[in-house]
Amino acid sequence: MEKVQNETEKKKLQRRRSSRISFSARLPEDVCVAFEDCICAVKYSTDPFSDIRESIIQVIQNLGIQDWNQMEELIYCYIALNSSEVHTFIQDAFLSLTFSTV
């Protein structure tokens, strides 16, 4: 009987753990030095394209990104840190910036 209770308790604990949401985000370990001091923030958005685009502009300006290799690293960070549902917004935001002046 004790083993059954332990198994039941384990299942309850697993369900509780799997329903938790983590709001922490970390940069991938293999990003370049330019981004190592950056802070990742979680944001809920009703306009993900505009919010991501604005975030990208802020990072570019704050870090002084001027070459394509750093821009590729930045794209990689955004993709790695966000769910696949957001990747299209990230792609569109980056592409919109390549055809405009920041």
Short mmCIF file of C-alpha atoms in Angstrom, two decimals, residues 48-49 52 56 75-95:
data_model
loop_
_atom_site.label_atom_id
_atom_site.label_comp_id
_atom_site.label_asym_id
_atom_site.label_seq_id
_atom_site.Cartn_x
_atom_site.Cartn_y
_atom_site.Cartn_z
CA PRO A 48 4.86 41.22 -31.22
CA PHE A 49 6.25 42.50 -34.53
CA ILE A 52 10.43 42.82 -31.21
CA ILE A 56 16.15 44.90 -31.77
CA ILE A 75 19.31 37.08 -34.66
CA TYR A 76 20.54 33.79 -33.19
CA CYS A 77 19.90 35.09 -29.65
CA TYR A 78 16.36 36.16 -30.45
CA ILE A 79 15.58 32.82 -32.12
CA ALA A 80 17.17 30.77 -29.32
CA LEU A 81 15.35 32.66 -26.58
CA ASN A 82 11.87 32.63 -28.10
CA SER A 83 9.36 29.94 -28.92
CA SER A 84 8.81 28.86 -32.50
CA GLU A 85 5.47 30.71 -32.55
CA VAL A 86 7.41 34.00 -32.37
CA HIS A 87 10.10 33.17 -34.95
CA THR A 88 8.12 34.62 -37.87
CA PHE A 89 7.77 37.95 -36.04
CA ILE A 90 11.51 37.92 -35.31
CA GLN A 91 12.31 37.18 -38.96
CA ASP A 92 9.97 39.90 -40.21
CA ALA A 93 11.33 42.44 -37.73
CA PHE A 94 14.95 41.77 -38.73
CA LEU A 95 14.10 41.86 -42.42
#
